[in-house]
């Protein structure tokens, strides 16, 4: 081999080596970038999770002294016994109206409505309503249900405002539950000659029951935690006959009480010192968190449990 | 024969009842727009009201004439407050939420997502009054000590809002990222991309318009957020120098706080001014919903 040829081969291998180096550099850079990005994602996720956990722990710790203090639950100006009663009263009153209405609307949307302008309009209305701030729905409630329909500031007005607030979410959850029922079940029932309503009643609703229960409980969580829609529709104080089932009296809930005690009413409720106001509001916040935890766990487990029972039967 | 007729009749009745219930939701939203809108323009036409231009440019908000002899209706300070805290909180919450969503769909081990998922769901339904309470007793004193101010103001409201809207943006983003089919990911990996390249070059662009929907929904939630924000803003007027860092630590106000705290104590023209604010809020959230619908309709994977 001539000297020239050897030189050529050496040059080629140098060029190959440098391009190989280049490649290795690129790969290394990419992998470093990958590692950094994944590291950042881990850091963000852990940070956020930590903040969330810290918030829950802080709330529970702050409210702990109130939660184990029996006088916190007293039905007086200084306890929250009345507020707890009102919270559950309004929850049940709202669900009694909300559940059948939303379920009926969902049944129409899933089973009856032909695809077309009506479905489009209802979808659009539901999405718009879901985006309306709850404060505005409270104002609407006080004008429409309170003044125009003459319910004044009362539990019923509050429940109706909550109905407007929760209908879009319930509608969507119930629609999902109904859509999850397999088509074959419906066709089987119709093929046996039942009418549509009979088919819905005997086949669709029982099989959709777990999903419906879950939807019901999820809306319950939203109702318990709502404040802005209730401040104007239910009032911030209690009459003396607060433990009656009368839907036309004004009353407050845990959330309203928490806000009112902490910001407006510190000097207005006799006997409520600043320290006591702190304790009452911290206790209410912790209690709300606990109620929401229970609701969340129920929503996860109850639907599944019912499904198991229905499937086994 | 009679039985069949009865069945047919009940079928018909049920159908009509269901139809009415579905139509009810349309009636409610029309009612909301009508009843809020019908009072929204009174402040501009009634005697003792305010000209249209002053309402949106002046910052003297005093409908009850508690400061001067004459009521003044300059709502710009309130509107400004709402816009600033909404924008800043969304700008900060968006990268955090996207990071969280990517982490939970693409990176996390299974056991960790099992812990994070319920946590996220609880925070999506977190009552705003509880977060506001925590902001009031923990965040405000902390910020106050940090900056040697009162602690109330835009900064506290922004932090509180981030906590309120992050779960919403995250859970919508998770749905958006999950909707991207695995074939997109596999194609990207098969071309030799790293995991991060796959996420940033394939998954995020594929989910882009759904992710934008998530941000807009977060904005809609942020602008309407009431209790949490109202509890930590703590003031009655906008800060004076709006574009300085100090203005974020001065007690301030926004639309929802104004309505929440003063609507009930007013009447007449003063109350009409609050209705105008309410209508403005309604229109803004309606715009956000329209934008999010438009973006959602453009998304490829649903």
Coordinates of C-alpha atoms in Angstrom, one line a residue:
Chain A
X1 CA 0.0 0.0 0.0
X2 CA 1.3 3.5 -0.8
X3 CA 1.8 6.1 1.7
X4 CA -0.9 8.1 0.2
X5 CA -3.5 5.4 0.7
X6 CA -2.5 5.0 4.4
X7 CA -2.9 8.8 4.8
X8 CA -6.4 8.7 3.2
X9 CA -7.6 5.9 5.5
X10 CA -6.3 7.7 8.5
X11 CA -8.1 10.9 7.5
X12 CA -11.3 9.0 7.0
X13 CA -11.2 7.4 10.4
X14 CA -10.5 10.7 12.0
X15 CA -13.6 12.2 10.3
X16 CA -15.7 9.2 11.4
X17 CA -14.4 9.5 14.9
X18 CA -15.3 13.2 15.0
X19 CA -18.8 12.6 13.7
X20 CA -19.2 9.8 16.2
X21 CA -18.1 12.2 19.0
X22 CA -20.7 14.6 17.7
X23 CA -23.4 12.0 17.9
X24 CA -22.4 11.0 21.4
X25 CA -22.5 14.6 22.4
X26 CA -26.0 15.0 21.1
X27 CA -27.2 11.9 22.8
X28 CA -25.7 12.9 26.0
X29 CA -27.3 16.3 25.8
X30 CA -30.6 14.8 25.1
X31 CA -30.4 12.4 28.0
X32 CA -29.2 15.2 30.3
X33 CA -32.2 17.3 29.1
X34 CA -34.5 14.4 29.7
X35 CA -33.1 13.8 33.2
X36 CA -33.4 17.5 34.1
X37 CA -37.0 17.7 32.8
X38 CA -38.1 14.6 34.6
X39 CA -36.4 15.9 37.7
X40 CA -38.3 19.1 37.4
X41 CA -41.6 17.2 37.0
X42 CA -40.9 15.1 40.1
X43 CA -40.0 18.3 42.0
X44 CA -43.2 20.1 40.9
X45 CA -45.4 17.1 41.7
X46 CA -43.8 16.5 45.1
X47 CA -44.0 20.2 46.0
X48 CA -47.7 20.4 45.0
X49 CA -48.6 17.2 46.8
X50 CA -46.7 18.5 49.9
X51 CA -48.5 21.8 49.8
X52 CA -51.9 20.0 49.5
X53 CA -51.1 17.6 52.4
X54 CA -49.8 20.5 54.5
X55 CA -53.0 22.4 53.9
X56 CA -55.1 19.5 55.1
X57 CA -52.9 18.8 58.1
X58 CA -52.8 22.5 59.1
X59 CA -56.6 22.7 59.0
X60 CA -57.0 19.6 61.1
X61 CA -54.4 20.7 63.6
X62 CA -55.9 24.1 64.0
X63 CA -59.4 22.8 64.5
X64 CA -58.4 19.9 66.7
X65 CA -59.0 21.7 70.0
X66 CA -62.4 22.8 68.9
X67 CA -63.3 19.4 67.6
X68 CA -62.7 17.7 70.9
X69 CA -64.4 20.4 72.9
X70 CA -68.1 19.5 73.6
X71 CA -69.2 23.2 73.8
X72 CA -68.2 23.6 70.2
X73 CA -71.2 21.5 69.2
X74 CA -73.6 23.4 71.4
X75 CA -76.7 24.9 69.8
X76 CA -75.9 28.4 71.1
X77 CA -74.4 31.6 69.7
X78 CA -71.0 30.2 70.5
X79 CA -71.4 26.7 69.2
X80 CA -72.1 25.3 65.8
X81 CA -74.9 22.8 66.6
X82 CA -77.5 24.8 64.7
X83 CA -75.2 25.3 61.7
X84 CA -74.5 21.6 61.5
X85 CA -78.3 20.9 61.5
X86 CA -78.8 23.6 58.9
X87 CA -76.0 22.3 56.7
X88 CA -77.5 18.8 56.5
X89 CA -81.1 20.2 56.2
X90 CA -80.2 22.2 53.2
X91 CA -78.2 19.4 51.8
X92 CA -81.1 17.0 51.9
X93 CA -83.6 19.6 50.7
X94 CA -81.5 20.4 47.7
X95 CA -80.9 16.8 46.9
X96 CA -84.6 16.1 47.0
X97 CA -85.1 18.7 44.3
X98 CA -81.9 18.2 42.4
X99 CA -81.8 14.4 42.1
X100 CA -85.1 13.8 40.3
X101 CA -84.8 16.9 38.1
X102 CA -81.2 16.2 36.9
X103 CA -82.0 12.5 36.5
X104 CA -85.0 13.3 34.4
X105 CA -83.1 15.7 32.3
X106 CA -80.3 13.2 31.9
X107 CA -82.7 10.5 30.9
X108 CA -84.2 12.8 28.2
X109 CA -80.7 13.7 26.9
X110 CA -79.5 10.1 26.7
X111 CA -82.6 8.0 25.9
X112 CA -85.0 10.3 24.0
X113 CA -83.5 13.4 22.5
X114 CA -82.6 13.1 18.8
X115 CA -79.2 14.5 18.0
X116 CA -80.0 18.0 16.9
X117 CA -80.5 21.6 17.8
X118 CA -82.2 20.8 21.1
X119 CA -79.4 18.7 22.5
X120 CA -76.9 21.3 21.3
X121 CA -78.7 24.1 23.1
X122 CA -79.1 22.1 26.4
X123 CA -75.4 21.2 26.3
X124 CA -74.4 24.9 25.7
X125 CA -76.8 26.0 28.4
X126 CA -75.4 23.5 30.9
X127 CA -71.8 24.5 30.1
X128 CA -72.6 28.2 30.5
X129 CA -74.4 27.6 33.7
X130 CA -71.5 25.6 35.0
X131 CA -69.3 28.6 34.3
X132 CA -71.5 31.2 36.0
X133 CA -69.9 32.3 39.3
X134 CA -71.8 31.0 42.3
X135 CA -72.1 34.6 43.7
X136 CA -74.0 35.6 40.6
X137 CA -76.3 32.6 41.0
X138 CA -76.9 33.8 44.6
X139 CA -77.9 37.2 43.3
X140 CA -80.2 35.6 40.7
X141 CA -81.7 33.4 43.5
X142 CA -82.5 36.3 45.7
X143 CA -84.2 38.2 42.9
X144 CA -86.1 35.4 41.2
X145 CA -86.9 32.9 44.0
X146 CA -86.7 35.4 46.9
X147 CA -88.6 38.4 45.5
X148 CA -90.5 37.3 42.5
X149 CA -91.7 33.9 43.8
X150 CA -92.0 35.3 47.3
X151 CA -89.8 32.8 49.2
X152 CA -87.8 35.7 50.7
X153 CA -84.5 34.9 52.4
X154 CA -85.0 31.3 53.3
X155 CA -83.7 27.8 53.2
X156 CA -85.9 27.1 50.2
X157 CA -84.4 30.0 48.3
X158 CA -80.9 28.8 49.2
X159 CA -81.8 25.3 48.1
X160 CA -83.1 26.5 44.8
X161 CA -80.0 28.6 44.2
X162 CA -77.9 25.5 44.9
X163 CA -80.1 23.6 42.5
X164 CA -79.2 26.1 39.7
X165 CA -75.5 25.8 40.7
X166 CA -75.4 22.0 40.8
X167 CA -77.7 21.0 37.9
X168 CA -75.0 21.1 35.2
X169 CA -72.6 18.9 37.1
X170 CA -75.3 16.4 38.1
X171 CA -76.6 16.3 34.6
X172 CA -73.2 15.4 33.2
X173 CA -72.5 12.8 35.9
X174 CA -76.0 11.2 35.5
X175 CA -75.6 11.2 31.7
X176 CA -72.3 9.4 32.0
X177 CA -73.9 6.9 34.4
X178 CA -76.7 6.2 31.9
X179 CA -74.4 6.0 28.9
X180 CA -72.4 3.4 30.7
X181 CA -75.3 0.9 30.5
X182 CA -74.6 -1.4 27.6
X183 CA -76.7 -1.1 24.5
X184 CA -77.5 -4.8 24.4
X185 CA -79.5 -4.5 27.6
X186 CA -81.7 -1.8 26.2
X187 CA -82.2 -3.7 22.9
X188 CA -83.0 -6.9 24.7
X189 CA -85.7 -5.1 26.8
X190 CA -87.2 -3.4 23.7
X191 CA -87.2 -6.6 21.8
X192 CA -89.4 -8.2 24.5
X193 CA -92.0 -5.5 23.6
X194 CA -91.7 -3.1 26.5
X195 CA -92.2 0.6 26.0
X196 CA -89.3 3.0 26.3
X197 CA -90.3 4.3 29.7
X198 CA -90.7 0.7 31.0
X199 CA -87.3 -0.2 29.5
X200 CA -85.7 2.7 31.3
X201 CA -87.4 1.9 34.6
X202 CA -86.8 -1.8 34.7
X203 CA -83.5 -2.1 32.9
X204 CA -81.5 1.1 32.5
X205 CA -82.0 2.7 35.9
X206 CA -81.2 -0.4 38.0
X207 CA -78.0 -1.0 36.1
X208 CA -77.0 2.7 36.2
X209 CA -77.6 2.8 40.0
X210 CA -74.0 2.7 41.2
X211 CA -73.1 5.6 38.9
X212 CA -76.2 7.6 39.9
X213 CA -75.3 7.1 43.6
X214 CA -71.8 8.3 43.0
X215 CA -73.1 11.4 41.1
X216 CA -75.5 12.1 44.0
X217 CA -72.7 12.0 46.6
X218 CA -70.3 14.1 44.5
X219 CA -73.0 16.9 44.2
X220 CA -73.5 16.5 48.0
X221 CA -69.8 17.5 48.5
X222 CA -70.3 20.6 46.4
X223 CA -73.5 21.6 48.3
X224 CA -71.9 21.2 51.7
X225 CA -68.9 23.4 50.7
X226 CA -70.9 26.2 48.9
X227 CA -71.0 29.7 50.5
X228 CA -71.2 32.5 48.0
X229 CA -74.5 31.4 46.5
X230 CA -76.0 31.1 50.0
X231 CA -74.9 34.4 51.7
X232 CA -77.7 36.4 50.1
X233 CA -80.3 33.6 49.7
X234 CA -80.2 32.1 53.2
X235 CA -79.0 34.9 55.4
X236 CA -76.3 34.9 58.1
X237 CA -78.3 34.4 61.3
X238 CA -80.7 32.0 62.9
X239 CA -84.3 32.5 64.1
X240 CA -85.2 31.0 67.5
X241 CA -87.1 28.0 65.9
X242 CA -84.0 26.9 64.0
X243 CA -84.5 23.2 64.6
X244 CA -87.9 23.0 62.8
X245 CA -88.2 21.6 59.3
X246 CA -89.9 24.7 58.0
X247 CA -88.2 25.5 54.7
X248 CA -89.3 29.1 54.7
X249 CA -87.2 30.4 57.6
X250 CA -83.8 31.9 57.2
X251 CA -80.7 30.2 58.6
X252 CA -77.0 29.8 58.1
X253 CA -74.8 26.9 57.3
X254 CA -71.3 25.9 58.5
X255 CA -69.6 27.7 55.6
X256 CA -71.6 30.9 56.0
X257 CA -71.0 30.8 59.8
X258 CA -67.3 30.3 59.2
X259 CA -67.1 33.3 56.9
X260 CA -69.3 35.5 59.0
X261 CA -67.6 34.8 62.3
X262 CA -64.2 35.3 60.9
X263 CA -64.8 38.5 58.9
X264 CA -68.0 40.3 59.8
X265 CA -69.5 39.2 63.0
X266 CA -66.6 39.1 65.4
X267 CA -68.0 42.0 67.4
X268 CA -71.6 41.5 66.6
X269 CA -72.3 38.2 68.3
X270 CA -72.5 38.7 72.1
X271 CA -69.9 36.7 74.0
X272 CA -67.9 35.9 71.0
X273 CA -64.4 37.1 71.7
X274 CA -61.7 37.2 69.0
X275 CA -60.0 34.1 70.5
X276 CA -63.3 32.2 70.6
X277 CA -64.1 33.3 67.1
X278 CA -60.8 31.9 65.9
X279 CA -61.5 28.6 67.6
X280 CA -65.1 28.3 66.3
X281 CA -64.0 29.1 62.7
X282 CA -61.0 26.8 62.9
X283 CA -63.2 24.0 64.2
X284 CA -65.8 24.7 61.5
X285 CA -63.1 24.5 58.8
X286 CA -61.8 21.2 60.2
X287 CA -65.3 19.8 60.5
X288 CA -66.0 20.7 56.8
X289 CA -62.8 19.0 55.7
X290 CA -63.8 15.9 57.7
X291 CA -67.3 15.9 56.2
X292 CA -65.8 16.2 52.7
X293 CA -63.4 13.3 53.4
X294 CA -66.3 11.1 54.4
X295 CA -68.3 12.2 51.3
X296 CA -65.3 11.4 49.1
X297 CA -64.8 8.0 50.6
X298 CA -68.5 7.2 50.3
X299 CA -68.5 8.3 46.7
X300 CA -65.7 5.9 46.0
X301 CA -66.9 2.9 48.0
X302 CA -70.7 3.0 48.0
X303 CA -71.1 2.9 44.3
X304 CA -68.7 -0.1 44.1
X305 CA -70.4 -1.9 47.0
X306 CA -73.8 -1.5 45.4
X307 CA -72.5 -2.7 42.1
X308 CA -71.1 -5.8 43.7
X309 CA -74.5 -6.5 45.4
X310 CA -76.5 -5.9 42.2
X311 CA -74.1 -8.0 40.2
X312 CA -74.2 -10.8 42.7
X313 CA -78.0 -10.9 43.0
Chain B
X1 CA -105.6 -3.9 24.7
X2 CA -106.4 -1.3 27.4
X3 CA -103.2 -2.2 29.1
X4 CA -101.1 -1.5 26.0
X5 CA -102.9 1.9 25.7
X6 CA -102.1 2.7 29.3
X7 CA -98.5 1.8 28.7
X8 CA -98.3 4.0 25.6
X9 CA -99.9 6.9 27.6
X10 CA -97.5 6.6 30.5
X11 CA -94.6 6.5 28.0
X12 CA -95.8 9.7 26.5
X13 CA -96.3 11.4 29.8
X14 CA -92.8 10.4 31.0
X15 CA -91.3 11.7 27.8
X16 CA -92.9 15.1 28.2
X17 CA -91.8 15.3 31.9
X18 CA -88.2 14.5 30.9
X19 CA -88.3 17.0 28.2
X20 CA -89.5 19.7 30.6
X21 CA -86.6 19.0 33.0
X22 CA -84.1 19.2 30.2
X23 CA -85.6 22.5 29.0
X24 CA -85.4 23.8 32.6
X25 CA -81.7 24.1 32.4
X26 CA -82.0 26.3 29.4
X27 CA -84.7 28.3 31.2
X28 CA -82.4 28.8 34.2
X29 CA -79.5 30.2 32.2
X30 CA -81.8 32.6 30.2
X31 CA -83.4 33.6 33.5
X32 CA -79.9 34.4 35.0
X33 CA -79.0 36.6 32.0
X34 CA -82.4 38.3 32.0
X35 CA -82.7 39.1 35.7
X36 CA -79.1 40.2 36.1
X37 CA -79.0 42.0 32.8
X38 CA -82.3 43.8 33.3
X39 CA -80.7 45.7 36.3
X40 CA -77.3 46.1 34.8
X41 CA -77.8 49.3 32.9
X42 CA -80.0 51.2 35.4
X43 CA -77.0 52.9 37.0
X44 CA -76.2 54.6 33.7
X45 CA -79.7 56.0 33.1
X46 CA -81.2 56.7 36.5
X47 CA -80.7 60.1 38.1
X48 CA -77.8 60.1 40.6
X49 CA -76.1 57.4 38.6
X50 CA -72.9 57.6 36.7
X51 CA -72.0 58.1 33.0
X52 CA -70.9 54.9 31.2
X53 CA -67.4 56.1 30.7
X54 CA -66.7 57.1 34.3
X55 CA -67.9 53.8 35.6
X56 CA -65.2 51.9 33.8
X57 CA -62.4 54.5 34.1
X58 CA -62.7 56.2 37.4
X59 CA -61.4 54.5 40.6
X60 CA -63.6 56.3 43.1
X61 CA -65.9 53.5 44.2
X62 CA -68.3 54.8 46.9
X63 CA -71.9 54.0 46.0
X64 CA -73.1 54.5 49.6
X65 CA -71.6 58.0 49.9
X66 CA -69.8 57.0 53.1
X67 CA -66.6 58.9 52.2
X68 CA -68.0 62.0 50.4
X69 CA -71.4 63.6 50.2
X70 CA -72.2 62.3 46.8
X71 CA -72.0 58.7 45.8
X72 CA -69.4 57.9 43.1
X73 CA -69.3 55.0 40.9
X74 CA -65.9 54.4 39.5
X75 CA -65.5 50.6 39.3
X76 CA -62.2 50.4 37.5
X77 CA -60.3 49.7 40.8
X78 CA -62.5 46.6 41.4
X79 CA -62.3 45.4 37.8
X80 CA -58.6 45.9 37.8
X81 CA -58.3 43.9 41.0
X82 CA -60.2 41.0 39.5
X83 CA -58.2 41.1 36.3
X84 CA -54.8 41.3 38.0
X85 CA -55.2 38.5 40.5
X86 CA -56.9 36.3 37.8
X87 CA -54.1 36.8 35.3
X88 CA -51.2 36.4 37.6
X89 CA -52.6 33.4 39.4
X90 CA -53.4 31.6 36.1
X91 CA -49.9 32.4 34.8
X92 CA -48.3 30.8 37.9
X93 CA -50.8 28.0 38.2
X94 CA -50.6 26.9 34.6
X95 CA -47.0 25.5 34.4
X96 CA -47.5 23.9 37.8
X97 CA -50.7 22.2 36.7
X98 CA -49.3 21.0 33.4
X99 CA -46.2 19.6 35.2
X100 CA -48.5 17.9 37.6
X101 CA -50.7 16.5 34.8
X102 CA -47.7 15.3 32.8
X103 CA -46.3 13.7 35.9
X104 CA -49.5 11.9 36.8
X105 CA -50.0 10.6 33.3
X106 CA -46.5 9.9 31.9
X107 CA -44.0 9.6 34.8
X108 CA -45.5 8.5 38.0
X109 CA -45.3 5.0 39.4
X110 CA -48.7 3.5 39.9
X111 CA -48.8 3.6 43.7
X112 CA -48.0 7.3 43.7
X113 CA -50.8 8.2 41.3
X114 CA -53.2 6.2 43.5
X115 CA -52.3 8.6 46.4
X116 CA -52.3 11.7 44.3
X117 CA -55.6 11.1 42.5
X118 CA -57.9 11.3 45.6
X119 CA -55.9 14.3 46.9
X120 CA -56.5 16.1 43.7
X121 CA -60.2 15.2 43.8
X122 CA -60.6 16.5 47.3
X123 CA -59.0 19.8 46.4
X124 CA -61.2 20.2 43.3
X125 CA -64.1 20.2 45.6
X126 CA -62.4 22.2 48.4
X127 CA -64.8 24.8 49.8
X128 CA -63.4 28.2 49.0
X129 CA -64.3 29.5 52.5
X130 CA -61.9 26.9 54.0
X131 CA -59.0 28.0 51.8
X132 CA -59.9 31.6 52.6
X133 CA -59.9 30.9 56.3
X134 CA -56.5 29.3 56.1
X135 CA -55.2 32.2 54.0
X136 CA -56.5 34.5 56.6
X137 CA -54.9 32.8 59.6
X138 CA -51.7 31.4 58.1
X139 CA -50.8 33.1 54.8
X140 CA -51.6 36.7 55.7
X141 CA -49.6 36.8 58.9
X142 CA -46.8 35.0 57.1
X143 CA -46.7 37.5 54.2
X144 CA -47.1 40.3 56.7
X145 CA -44.0 39.3 58.6
X146 CA -42.1 38.6 55.4
X147 CA -42.7 42.0 53.9
X148 CA -43.4 43.9 57.1
X149 CA -46.8 45.0 55.8
X150 CA -50.3 44.0 56.8
X151 CA -50.1 41.0 54.6
X152 CA -53.5 41.6 53.0
X153 CA -53.6 42.3 49.3
X154 CA -53.2 41.0 45.8
X155 CA -50.2 38.7 46.7
X156 CA -52.2 36.8 49.3
X157 CA -55.2 36.6 46.9
X158 CA -53.0 35.3 44.2
X159 CA -51.6 32.5 46.3
X160 CA -55.0 31.6 47.5
X161 CA -56.4 31.6 44.0
X162 CA -53.5 29.3 42.8
X163 CA -54.6 26.8 45.4
X164 CA -58.2 27.1 44.3
X165 CA -57.7 26.8 40.5
X166 CA -54.7 24.4 40.3
X167 CA -56.8 21.3 40.9
X168 CA -59.3 22.3 38.2
X169 CA -56.6 23.0 35.6
X170 CA -54.7 19.9 36.5
X171 CA -57.7 17.5 36.3
X172 CA -58.8 18.9 33.0
X173 CA -55.2 18.7 31.7
X174 CA -55.0 15.1 32.9
X175 CA -58.0 14.3 30.8
X176 CA -56.5 16.1 27.8
X177 CA -53.2 14.2 28.1
X178 CA -54.9 10.9 28.6
X179 CA -57.0 11.4 25.5
X180 CA -53.9 11.4 23.4
X181 CA -53.7 7.8 22.0
X182 CA -50.7 5.6 22.9
X183 CA -49.8 5.3 19.2
X184 CA -48.6 8.9 19.2
X185 CA -46.3 8.1 22.1
X186 CA -45.1 4.9 20.6
X187 CA -44.4 6.5 17.3
X188 CA -42.3 9.2 19.0
X189 CA -40.4 6.7 21.1
X190 CA -39.8 4.5 18.1
X191 CA -38.0 7.4 16.4
X192 CA -35.6 7.4 19.2
X193 CA -36.8 10.3 21.4
X194 CA -36.2 10.4 25.0
X195 CA -39.2 10.4 27.3
X196 CA -39.1 14.2 27.7
X197 CA -38.8 14.7 23.9
X198 CA -41.8 12.4 23.5
X199 CA -43.8 14.5 26.0
X200 CA -42.8 17.9 24.7
X201 CA -42.7 17.2 21.0
X202 CA -45.5 14.7 20.6
X203 CA -47.9 14.6 23.5
X204 CA -48.2 18.3 24.4
X205 CA -48.7 19.5 20.8
X206 CA -51.3 16.7 20.3
X207 CA -53.2 17.8 23.4
X208 CA -52.5 21.6 22.9
X209 CA -56.1 22.8 22.4
X210 CA -57.5 20.7 25.2
X211 CA -54.7 22.0 27.5
X212 CA -55.7 25.6 26.4
X213 CA -59.3 24.7 27.4
X214 CA -58.1 23.7 30.8
X215 CA -56.4 27.1 31.2
X216 CA -59.5 29.0 30.1
X217 CA -61.7 27.0 32.5
X218 CA -59.2 27.9 35.3
X219 CA -59.5 31.5 34.4
X220 CA -63.3 31.3 34.5
X221 CA -63.1 29.7 37.9
X222 CA -60.6 32.3 39.1
X223 CA -62.6 35.4 38.1
X224 CA -65.7 34.1 39.8
X225 CA -64.0 32.9 42.9
X226 CA -65.5 34.8 45.9
X227 CA -65.0 33.8 49.4
X228 CA -61.4 32.8 49.4
X229 CA -60.3 35.9 47.6
X230 CA -62.5 38.3 49.6
X231 CA -61.2 37.1 52.9
X232 CA -57.5 37.8 52.1
X233 CA -57.9 41.0 50.1
X234 CA -58.9 43.0 53.1
X235 CA -59.4 46.5 51.5
X236 CA -61.9 48.7 49.9
X237 CA -60.0 50.4 47.1
X238 CA -57.3 49.6 44.5
X239 CA -53.7 50.3 45.5
X240 CA -52.4 53.6 44.2
X241 CA -49.4 52.7 42.2
X242 CA -50.6 49.6 40.4
X243 CA -47.4 48.5 38.7
X244 CA -45.1 48.4 41.7
X245 CA -44.2 45.4 43.9
X246 CA -45.5 47.2 46.9
X247 CA -49.0 47.4 45.5
X248 CA -49.3 43.6 45.8
X249 CA -49.1 43.9 49.6
X250 CA -51.5 46.7 50.1
X251 CA -55.1 45.9 51.1
X252 CA -57.1 45.9 47.9
X253 CA -60.5 44.8 46.5
X254 CA -62.1 43.2 43.5
X255 CA -65.5 42.7 41.9
X256 CA -66.6 39.7 43.9
X257 CA -65.4 41.1 47.2
X258 CA -67.4 44.3 46.5
X259 CA -70.6 42.4 45.8
X260 CA -70.2 40.0 48.6
X261 CA -69.6 42.5 51.4
X262 CA -71.6 45.5 50.3
X263 CA -74.5 44.4 48.1
X264 CA -76.8 43.5 51.0
X265 CA -76.4 46.9 52.7
X266 CA -77.3 49.0 49.6
X267 CA -80.5 49.9 47.9
X268 CA -81.7 52.0 45.0
X269 CA -79.1 53.3 42.5
X270 CA -76.2 52.1 44.7
X271 CA -77.5 48.5 44.4
X272 CA -77.9 49.0 40.7
X273 CA -74.2 49.7 40.5
X274 CA -73.5 46.3 42.1
X275 CA -75.9 44.7 39.6
X276 CA -73.8 46.2 36.8
X277 CA -70.7 44.6 38.3
X278 CA -72.5 41.3 38.6
X279 CA -73.5 41.5 34.9
X280 CA -69.9 42.3 34.0
X281 CA -68.7 39.3 35.8
X282 CA -71.4 37.2 34.1
X283 CA -70.3 38.4 30.7
X284 CA -66.7 37.8 31.4
X285 CA -67.3 34.2 32.5
X286 CA -69.6 33.7 29.6
X287 CA -66.8 34.8 27.2
X288 CA -64.4 32.4 28.9
X289 CA -66.9 29.5 28.4
X290 CA -67.3 30.4 24.8
X291 CA -63.6 30.5 24.3
X292 CA -63.1 27.2 26.0
X293 CA -65.9 25.7 23.9
X294 CA -64.2 26.9 20.7
X295 CA -60.9 25.5 21.8
X296 CA -62.4 22.2 22.8
X297 CA -64.1 22.0 19.4
X298 CA -60.7 22.4 17.7
X299 CA -59.0 19.6 19.7
X300 CA -58.1 16.5 17.7
X301 CA -58.3 13.9 20.5
X302 CA -61.2 14.0 22.9

